[in-house]
Short mmCIF file of C-alpha atoms in Angstrom, two decimals:
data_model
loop_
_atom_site.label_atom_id
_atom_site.label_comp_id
_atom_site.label_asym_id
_atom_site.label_seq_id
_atom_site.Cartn_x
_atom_site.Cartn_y
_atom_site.Cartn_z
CA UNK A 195 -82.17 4.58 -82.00
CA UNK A 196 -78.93 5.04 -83.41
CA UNK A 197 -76.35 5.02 -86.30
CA UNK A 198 -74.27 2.15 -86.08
CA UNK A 199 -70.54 2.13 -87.84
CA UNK A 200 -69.28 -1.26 -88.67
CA UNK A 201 -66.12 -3.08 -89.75
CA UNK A 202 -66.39 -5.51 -93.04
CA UNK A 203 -64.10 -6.76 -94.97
CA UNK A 204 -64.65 -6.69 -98.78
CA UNK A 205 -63.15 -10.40 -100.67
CA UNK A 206 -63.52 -11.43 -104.03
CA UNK A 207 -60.23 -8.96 -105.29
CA UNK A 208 -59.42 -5.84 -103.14
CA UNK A 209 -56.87 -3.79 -105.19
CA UNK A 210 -54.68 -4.09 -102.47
CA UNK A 211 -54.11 -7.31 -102.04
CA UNK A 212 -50.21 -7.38 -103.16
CA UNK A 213 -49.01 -4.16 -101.11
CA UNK A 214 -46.25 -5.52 -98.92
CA UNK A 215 -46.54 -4.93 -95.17
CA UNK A 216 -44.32 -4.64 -92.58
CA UNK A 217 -42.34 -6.97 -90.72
CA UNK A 218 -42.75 -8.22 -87.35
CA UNK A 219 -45.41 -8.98 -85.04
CA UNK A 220 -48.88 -7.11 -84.15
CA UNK A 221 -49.56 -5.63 -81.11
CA UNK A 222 -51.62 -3.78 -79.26
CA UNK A 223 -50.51 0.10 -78.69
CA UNK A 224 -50.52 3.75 -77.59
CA UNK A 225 -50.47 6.79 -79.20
CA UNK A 226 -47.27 8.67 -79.06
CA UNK A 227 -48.01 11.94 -77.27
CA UNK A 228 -48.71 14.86 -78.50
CA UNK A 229 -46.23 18.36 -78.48
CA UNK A 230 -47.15 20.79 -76.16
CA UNK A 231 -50.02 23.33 -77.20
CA UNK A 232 -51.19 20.94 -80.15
CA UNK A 233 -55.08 19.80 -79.95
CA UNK A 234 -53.27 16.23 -79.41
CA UNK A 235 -52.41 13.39 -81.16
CA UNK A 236 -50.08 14.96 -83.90
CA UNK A 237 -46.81 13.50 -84.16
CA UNK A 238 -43.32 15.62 -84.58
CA UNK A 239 -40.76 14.78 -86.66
CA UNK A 240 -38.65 14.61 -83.43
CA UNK A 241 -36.29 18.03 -84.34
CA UNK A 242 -37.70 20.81 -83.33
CA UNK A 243 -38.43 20.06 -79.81
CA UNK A 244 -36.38 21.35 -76.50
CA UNK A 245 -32.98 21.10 -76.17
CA UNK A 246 -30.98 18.25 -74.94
CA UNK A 247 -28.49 18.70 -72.00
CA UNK A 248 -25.56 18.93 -74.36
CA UNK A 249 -27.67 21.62 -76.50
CA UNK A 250 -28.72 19.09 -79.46
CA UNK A 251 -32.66 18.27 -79.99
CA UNK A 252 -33.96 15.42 -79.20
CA UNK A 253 -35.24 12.79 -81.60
CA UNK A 254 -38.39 11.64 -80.68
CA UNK A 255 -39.07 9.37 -83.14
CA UNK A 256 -35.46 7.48 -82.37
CA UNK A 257 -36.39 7.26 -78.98
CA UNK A 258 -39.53 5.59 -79.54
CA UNK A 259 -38.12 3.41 -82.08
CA UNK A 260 -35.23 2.44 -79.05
CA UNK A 261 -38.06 1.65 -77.40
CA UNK A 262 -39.72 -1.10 -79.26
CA UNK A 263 -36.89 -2.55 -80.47
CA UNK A 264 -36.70 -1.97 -84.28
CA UNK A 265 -38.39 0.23 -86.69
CA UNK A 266 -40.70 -2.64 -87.97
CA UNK A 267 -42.17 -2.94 -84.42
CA UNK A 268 -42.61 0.68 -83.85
CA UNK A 269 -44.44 0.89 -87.53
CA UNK A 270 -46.69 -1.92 -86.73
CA UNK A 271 -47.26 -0.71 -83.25
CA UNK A 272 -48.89 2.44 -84.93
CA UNK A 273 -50.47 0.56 -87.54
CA UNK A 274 -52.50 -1.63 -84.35
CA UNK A 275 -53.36 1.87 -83.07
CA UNK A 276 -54.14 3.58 -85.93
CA UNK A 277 -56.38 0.52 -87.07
CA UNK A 278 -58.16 0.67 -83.78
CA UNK A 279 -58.91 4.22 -83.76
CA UNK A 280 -59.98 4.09 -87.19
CA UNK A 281 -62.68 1.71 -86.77
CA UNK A 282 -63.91 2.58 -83.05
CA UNK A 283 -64.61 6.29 -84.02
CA UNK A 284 -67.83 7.91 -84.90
CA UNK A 285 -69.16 8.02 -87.98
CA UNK A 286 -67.66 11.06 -89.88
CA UNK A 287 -64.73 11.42 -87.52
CA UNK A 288 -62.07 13.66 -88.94
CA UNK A 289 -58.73 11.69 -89.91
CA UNK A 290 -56.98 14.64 -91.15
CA UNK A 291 -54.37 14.71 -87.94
CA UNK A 292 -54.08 11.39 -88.60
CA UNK A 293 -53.02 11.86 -92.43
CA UNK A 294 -50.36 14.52 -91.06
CA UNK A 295 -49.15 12.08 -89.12
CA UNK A 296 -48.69 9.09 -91.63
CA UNK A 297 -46.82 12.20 -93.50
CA UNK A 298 -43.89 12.91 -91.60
CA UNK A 299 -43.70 9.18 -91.09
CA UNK A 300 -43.25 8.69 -94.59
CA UNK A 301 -40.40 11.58 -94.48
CA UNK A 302 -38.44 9.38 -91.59
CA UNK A 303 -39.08 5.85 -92.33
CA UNK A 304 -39.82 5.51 -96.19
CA UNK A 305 -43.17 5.45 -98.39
CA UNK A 306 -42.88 1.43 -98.72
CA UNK A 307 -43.08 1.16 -94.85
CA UNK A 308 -45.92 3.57 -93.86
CA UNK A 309 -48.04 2.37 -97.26
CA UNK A 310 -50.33 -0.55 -95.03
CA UNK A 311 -51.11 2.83 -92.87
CA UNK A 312 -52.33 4.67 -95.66
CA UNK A 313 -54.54 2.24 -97.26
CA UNK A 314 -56.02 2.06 -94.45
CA UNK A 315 -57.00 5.60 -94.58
CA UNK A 316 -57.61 5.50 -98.15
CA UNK A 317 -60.57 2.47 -97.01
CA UNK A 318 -62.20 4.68 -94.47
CA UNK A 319 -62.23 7.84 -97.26
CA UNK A 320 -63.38 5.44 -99.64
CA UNK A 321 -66.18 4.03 -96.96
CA UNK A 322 -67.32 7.14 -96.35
CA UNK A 323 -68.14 8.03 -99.99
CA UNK A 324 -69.72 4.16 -100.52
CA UNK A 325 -71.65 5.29 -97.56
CA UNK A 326 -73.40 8.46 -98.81
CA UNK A 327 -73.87 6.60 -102.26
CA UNK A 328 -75.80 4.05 -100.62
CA UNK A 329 -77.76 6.31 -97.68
CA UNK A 330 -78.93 8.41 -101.14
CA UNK A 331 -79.88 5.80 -102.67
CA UNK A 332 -82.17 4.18 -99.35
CA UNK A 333 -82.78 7.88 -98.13
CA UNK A 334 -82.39 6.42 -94.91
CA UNK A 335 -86.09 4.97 -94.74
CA UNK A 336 -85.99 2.43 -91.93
CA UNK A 337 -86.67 -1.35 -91.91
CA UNK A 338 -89.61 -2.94 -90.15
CA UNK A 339 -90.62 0.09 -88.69
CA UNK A 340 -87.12 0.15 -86.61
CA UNK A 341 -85.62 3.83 -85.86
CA UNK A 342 -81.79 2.24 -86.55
CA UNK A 343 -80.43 5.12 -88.91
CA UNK A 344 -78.34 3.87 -91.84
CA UNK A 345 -75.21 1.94 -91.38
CA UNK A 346 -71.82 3.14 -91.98
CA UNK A 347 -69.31 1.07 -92.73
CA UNK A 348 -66.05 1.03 -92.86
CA UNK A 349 -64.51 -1.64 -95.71
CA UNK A 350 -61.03 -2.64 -95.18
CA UNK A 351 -58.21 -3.93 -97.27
CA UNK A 352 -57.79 -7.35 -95.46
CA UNK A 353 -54.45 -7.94 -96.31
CA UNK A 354 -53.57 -3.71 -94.88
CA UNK A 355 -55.31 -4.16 -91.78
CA UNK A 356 -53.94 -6.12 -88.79
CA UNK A 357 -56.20 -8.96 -87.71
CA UNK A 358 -59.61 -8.72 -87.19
CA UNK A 359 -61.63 -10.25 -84.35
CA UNK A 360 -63.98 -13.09 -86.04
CA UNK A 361 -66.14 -12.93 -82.27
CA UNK A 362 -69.72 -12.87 -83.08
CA UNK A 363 -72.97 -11.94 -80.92
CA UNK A 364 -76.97 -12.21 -81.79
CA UNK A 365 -77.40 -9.06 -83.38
CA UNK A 366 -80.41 -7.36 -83.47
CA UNK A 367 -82.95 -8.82 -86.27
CA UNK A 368 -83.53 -4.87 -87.43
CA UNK A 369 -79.86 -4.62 -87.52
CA UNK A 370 -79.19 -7.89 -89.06
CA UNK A 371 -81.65 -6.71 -91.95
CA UNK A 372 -80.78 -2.82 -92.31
CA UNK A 373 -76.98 -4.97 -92.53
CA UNK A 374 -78.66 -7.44 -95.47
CA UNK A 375 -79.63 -4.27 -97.13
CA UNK A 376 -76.48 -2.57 -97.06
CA UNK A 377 -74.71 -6.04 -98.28
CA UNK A 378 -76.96 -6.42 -100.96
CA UNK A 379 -76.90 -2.84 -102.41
CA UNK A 380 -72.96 -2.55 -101.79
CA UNK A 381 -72.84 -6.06 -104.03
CA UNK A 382 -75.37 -4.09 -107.08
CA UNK A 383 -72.17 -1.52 -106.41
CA UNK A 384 -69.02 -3.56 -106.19
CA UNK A 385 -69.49 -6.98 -107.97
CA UNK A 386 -67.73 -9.47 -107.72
CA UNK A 387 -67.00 -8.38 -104.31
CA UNK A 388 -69.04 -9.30 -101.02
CA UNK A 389 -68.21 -8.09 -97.23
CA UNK A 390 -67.72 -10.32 -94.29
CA UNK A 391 -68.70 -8.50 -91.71
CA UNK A 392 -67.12 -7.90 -87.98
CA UNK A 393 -69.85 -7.55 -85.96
CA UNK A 394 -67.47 -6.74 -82.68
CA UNK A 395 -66.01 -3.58 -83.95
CA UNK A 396 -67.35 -0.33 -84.40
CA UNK A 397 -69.02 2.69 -82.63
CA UNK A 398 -73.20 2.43 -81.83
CA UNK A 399 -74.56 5.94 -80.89
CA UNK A 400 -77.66 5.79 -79.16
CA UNK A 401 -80.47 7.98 -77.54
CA UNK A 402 -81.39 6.01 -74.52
CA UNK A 403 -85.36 7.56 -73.50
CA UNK A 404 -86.76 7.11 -70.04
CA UNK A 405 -89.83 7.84 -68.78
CA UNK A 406 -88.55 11.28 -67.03
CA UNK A 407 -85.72 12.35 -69.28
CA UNK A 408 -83.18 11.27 -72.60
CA UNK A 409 -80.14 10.82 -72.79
CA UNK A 410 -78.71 11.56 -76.26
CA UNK A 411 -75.70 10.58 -78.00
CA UNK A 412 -73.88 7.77 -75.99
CA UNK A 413 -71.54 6.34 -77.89
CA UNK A 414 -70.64 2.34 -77.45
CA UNK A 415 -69.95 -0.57 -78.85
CA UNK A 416 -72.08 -2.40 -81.39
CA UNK A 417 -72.40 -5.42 -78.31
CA UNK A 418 -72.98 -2.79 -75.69
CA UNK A 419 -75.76 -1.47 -77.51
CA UNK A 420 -77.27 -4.94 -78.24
CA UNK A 421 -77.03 -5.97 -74.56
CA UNK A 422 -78.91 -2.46 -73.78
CA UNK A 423 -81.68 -3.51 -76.70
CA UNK A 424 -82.63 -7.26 -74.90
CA UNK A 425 -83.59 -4.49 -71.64
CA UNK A 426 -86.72 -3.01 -74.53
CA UNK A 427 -87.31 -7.15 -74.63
CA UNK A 428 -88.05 -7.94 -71.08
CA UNK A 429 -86.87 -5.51 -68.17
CA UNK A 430 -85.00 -8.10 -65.70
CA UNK A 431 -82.58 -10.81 -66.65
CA UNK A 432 -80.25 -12.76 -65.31
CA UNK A 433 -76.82 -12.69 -66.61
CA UNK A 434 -76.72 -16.65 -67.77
CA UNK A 435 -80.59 -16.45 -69.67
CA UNK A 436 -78.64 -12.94 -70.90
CA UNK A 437 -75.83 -14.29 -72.02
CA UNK A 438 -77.57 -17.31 -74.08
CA UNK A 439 -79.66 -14.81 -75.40
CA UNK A 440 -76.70 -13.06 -77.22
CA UNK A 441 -74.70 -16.35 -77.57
CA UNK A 442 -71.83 -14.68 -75.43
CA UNK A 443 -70.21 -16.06 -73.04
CA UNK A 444 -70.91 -14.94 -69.16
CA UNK A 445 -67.13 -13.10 -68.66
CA UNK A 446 -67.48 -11.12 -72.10
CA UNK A 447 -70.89 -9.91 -70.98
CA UNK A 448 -70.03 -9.24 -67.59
CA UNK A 449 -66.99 -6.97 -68.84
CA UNK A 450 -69.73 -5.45 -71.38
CA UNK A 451 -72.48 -4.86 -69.01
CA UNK A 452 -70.00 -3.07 -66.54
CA UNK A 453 -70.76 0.03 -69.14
CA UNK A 454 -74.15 0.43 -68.40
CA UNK A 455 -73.88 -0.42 -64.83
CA UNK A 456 -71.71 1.96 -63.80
CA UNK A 457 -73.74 5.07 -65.67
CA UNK A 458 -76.60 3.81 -63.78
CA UNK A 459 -78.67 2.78 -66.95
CA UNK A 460 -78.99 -0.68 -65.80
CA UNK A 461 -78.78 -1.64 -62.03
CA UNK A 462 -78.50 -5.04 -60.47
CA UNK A 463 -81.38 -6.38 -58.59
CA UNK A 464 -81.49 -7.04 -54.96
#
């Protein structure tokens, strides 16, 4: 049992839908590391730091712009990271580091240039409220007898986001239903709108139970988890009856299956 955060995009008239974005390409990226002493991940404005050789501070942010080539690469670059920690966190994460950081952003490169990034933010404070409305209004009673706490997703402004993944899996039929739910009451909510969902992205936390002990709070993938589900099925598989199972293909499981493997939940069979 776990609660499950998901990525679905909301059509049918998001609000944002004429915010300009950026220019240049999308890309995957790192987060620019943190000053010394800081619990990580906050960004300086790049003039307060050490001392250069000839006794002026260093820009940071200059540097890192140097280094991608142009400030609309380095903006999207954070936009591609931002966007993936955003929707790969746990459910009720805390995204006020990453507000700060949006901030000075602003200061260096311009409201009109950072505004994709904080839309984005604005979805996930937004999804978070949805969220509660709906859990209050379900009280979290669960479907079919499954223990699959309520869903929390995270809506996106399609046109703020970089591309989404559009991979797909065989999702769990209690998931697929507490999802149908969540659709249906987020449609009473939100009309005309309706999600598409992105089944690929998001954060699963499980408690995987054994006979002799549990192991609570693993966080993983919404796949990963569904691949550890088919084991509550049947107890052996092979990995090509596995991967038709979850309509995946062999290499994608493989590379998924390494998760479990290597914390010894599932083991290969002589």
């Amino acid at each position: 049992a776990g609660a499950a955060a998901a990525a679905a995009e909301a059509t049918g008239g998001a609000a944002s839908a004429d915010l300009p974005l950026p220019d240049g390409e999308i890309g995957p990226g790192r987060e620019p590391a943190p000053r010394q002493g800081d619990g990580g991940g906050q960004l300086s404005d790049g003039r307060g730091g050490e001392e250069a050789a000839d006794g002026s501070s260093p820009d940071v942010l200059a540097i890192l712009v140097n280094i991608y080539g142009s400030k609309a690469l380095f903006v999207n670059e954070f936009r591609s990271m931002l966007a993936d920690k955003l929707l790969t966190s746990a459910p009720g994460s805390d995204t006020e580091r990453d507000v700060r950081n949006v901030e000075l952003l602003k200061k260096r490169f311009g409201d009109v240039a950072m505004q994709a990034c904080e839309v984005m933010l604005t979805d996930v404070a937004e999804s978070r409220r949805l969220s509660r409305t709906i859990s209050r209004h379900f009280s979290n009673a669960p479907v079919g007898g499954c223990e699959f706490s309520m869903i929390d997703a995270t809506v996106v402004s399609r046109l703020c986001w970089p591309q989404l993944p559009v991979e797909t899996f065989e999702l769990p039929p209690q998931l697929t239903a507490e999802m149908a739910r969540y659709e249906k009451q987020y449609m009473h909510l939100r009309a005309p709108r309706k999600l598409v969902w992105r089944p690929t992205l998001g954060c699963v936390t499980l408690d995987v139970q054994f006979a002799d002990r549990t192991l609570e709070n693993v966080s993983c993938t919404p796949l990963q988890a569904t691949i550890l589900l088919k084991f509550t099925d049947q107890p052996r598989w092979t990995l090509g009856e596995l991967a038709t199972a979850l309509r995946v293909d062999a290499t994608t499981l493989r590379r998924r299956l390494a998760f479990w493997l290597n914390r010894g939940i599932v083991q290969k069979a002589a």
